[in-house]
Amino acid sequence: VLEWLRSEGCDWDKYACEYAAEEGNLDVLKWLRSEGCPWNEREICSSAAMNERWDVLEWLRSEGCDWDKYACEYAAEEGNLDVLKWLRSEGCPWNEREICSSAAMNERWDVLEWLR
């Protein structure tokens, strides 16, 4: 379907890649990138972290995709503790105060316990 849409002149933007990452559609994401679809590296990493898309996160990092503190913040907000731990072990930046705030506002007690 995507190939047909492109052949018909359908435009795309960074959100095509972001939605593919968010939904865990790694094959689609790879195809989009191979076809030159734009992306915002940090937003894609954050979307993948928020939705526990391990394979997408690992592929993004293998491609040298940059990330920022929001990947950790969104993982904490959604209670994705294993993702948060992995992000930190891989050197993803974070703001501990914002992580605590996101976890507390969303009642992610396991994240708060880990942060103690």
Short mmCIF file of C-alpha atoms in Angstrom, two decimals:
data_model
loop_
_atom_site.label_atom_id
_atom_site.label_comp_id
_atom_site.label_asym_id
_atom_site.label_seq_id
_atom_site.Cartn_x
_atom_site.Cartn_y
_atom_site.Cartn_z
CA VAL A 1 0.00 0.00 0.00
CA LEU A 2 2.78 2.43 0.92
CA GLU A 3 4.63 1.73 -2.31
CA TRP A 4 1.46 2.37 -4.29
CA LEU A 5 0.76 5.61 -2.41
CA ARG A 6 4.27 6.84 -3.16
CA SER A 7 3.94 5.86 -6.82
CA GLU A 8 0.78 7.98 -6.93
CA GLY A 9 2.67 10.99 -5.63
CA CYS A 10 1.45 10.88 -2.05
CA ASP A 11 3.61 13.09 0.19
CA TRP A 12 4.99 11.98 3.50
CA ASP A 13 6.66 13.63 6.43
CA LYS A 14 8.46 12.72 9.64
CA TYR A 15 5.24 11.41 11.15
CA ALA A 16 5.20 8.38 8.86
CA CYS A 17 8.40 7.13 10.51
CA GLU A 18 7.23 8.14 13.95
CA TYR A 19 3.96 6.23 13.61
CA ALA A 20 5.77 3.16 12.29
CA ALA A 21 8.10 3.25 15.32
CA GLU A 22 5.23 3.85 17.72
CA GLU A 23 3.34 0.83 16.39
CA GLY A 24 6.44 -1.36 16.26
CA ASN A 25 6.37 -1.73 12.47
CA LEU A 26 10.10 -2.16 12.02
CA ASP A 27 9.89 -3.45 8.45
CA VAL A 28 7.80 -0.44 7.46
CA LEU A 29 10.20 1.90 9.25
CA LYS A 30 13.18 0.37 7.46
CA TRP A 31 11.42 0.69 4.11
CA LEU A 32 10.45 4.30 4.78
CA ARG A 33 14.05 5.17 5.60
CA SER A 34 15.38 3.31 2.55
CA GLU A 35 13.05 5.44 0.43
CA GLY A 36 14.28 8.67 1.99
CA CYS A 37 11.36 9.42 4.26
CA PRO A 38 12.35 12.16 6.74
CA TRP A 39 12.38 11.54 10.47
CA ASN A 40 13.04 13.26 13.74
CA GLU A 41 15.48 10.92 15.49
CA ARG A 42 14.68 12.00 19.01
CA GLU A 43 10.92 11.82 18.57
CA ILE A 44 11.19 8.35 17.05
CA CYS A 45 13.30 7.05 19.93
CA SER A 46 10.85 8.55 22.42
CA SER A 47 7.87 6.97 20.64
CA ALA A 48 9.55 3.57 20.59
CA ALA A 49 10.50 3.85 24.29
CA MET A 50 7.02 4.94 25.29
CA ASN A 51 5.49 1.92 23.56
CA GLU A 52 8.08 -0.71 24.56
CA ARG A 53 9.22 -1.32 20.99
CA TRP A 54 12.46 -3.11 21.78
CA ASP A 55 13.29 -4.18 18.24
CA VAL A 56 12.69 -0.67 16.97
CA LEU A 57 14.84 0.88 19.72
CA GLU A 58 17.68 -1.51 19.06
CA TRP A 59 17.53 -0.90 15.32
CA LEU A 60 17.37 2.87 15.78
CA ARG A 61 20.48 2.78 17.94
CA SER A 62 22.29 0.49 15.49
CA GLU A 63 21.57 3.15 12.85
CA GLY A 64 23.16 5.80 15.05
CA CYS A 65 19.85 7.43 15.87
CA ASP A 66 20.19 10.16 18.48
CA TRP A 67 17.97 10.34 21.55
CA ASP A 68 17.30 12.76 24.36
CA LYS A 69 15.88 12.88 27.88
CA TYR A 70 12.33 12.45 26.59
CA ALA A 71 12.92 8.80 25.74
CA CYS A 72 13.51 8.15 29.45
CA GLU A 73 10.70 10.45 30.51
CA TYR A 74 8.14 8.78 28.23
CA ALA A 75 9.26 5.30 29.30
CA ALA A 76 8.81 6.32 32.96
CA GLU A 77 5.45 7.95 32.24
CA GLU A 78 4.16 4.73 30.72
CA GLY A 79 5.69 2.55 33.43
CA ASN A 80 8.10 0.83 31.04
CA LEU A 81 10.70 0.16 33.70
CA ASP A 82 12.70 -2.39 31.70
CA VAL A 83 12.94 0.07 28.81
CA LEU A 84 13.98 2.84 31.20
CA LYS A 85 16.69 0.64 32.71
CA TRP A 86 17.96 -0.27 29.24
CA LEU A 87 17.96 3.35 28.09
CA ARG A 88 20.04 4.35 31.10
CA SER A 89 22.45 1.44 30.63
CA GLU A 90 22.97 2.62 27.05
CA GLY A 91 23.74 6.17 28.17
CA CYS A 92 20.47 7.85 27.28
CA PRO A 93 20.34 11.27 28.96
CA TRP A 94 17.67 12.04 31.53
CA ASN A 95 16.45 14.58 34.02
CA GLU A 96 15.85 12.67 37.23
CA ARG A 97 13.44 15.27 38.62
CA GLU A 98 11.26 15.10 35.49
CA ILE A 99 11.40 11.29 35.51
CA CYS A 100 10.19 11.23 39.13
CA SER A 101 7.46 13.72 38.36
CA SER A 102 6.23 11.77 35.31
CA ALA A 103 6.27 8.49 37.21
CA ALA A 104 4.46 9.96 40.23
CA MET A 105 1.76 11.72 38.19
CA ASN A 106 1.01 8.44 36.44
CA GLU A 107 1.25 6.26 39.57
CA ARG A 108 4.20 4.25 38.25
CA TRP A 109 5.27 3.04 41.67
CA ASP A 110 7.75 0.47 40.35
CA VAL A 111 9.60 3.21 38.49
CA LEU A 112 9.67 5.39 41.61
CA GLU A 113 10.91 2.47 43.69
CA TRP A 114 13.72 1.84 41.19
CA LEU A 115 14.68 5.51 41.26
CA ARG A 116 15.10 5.52 45.06
#
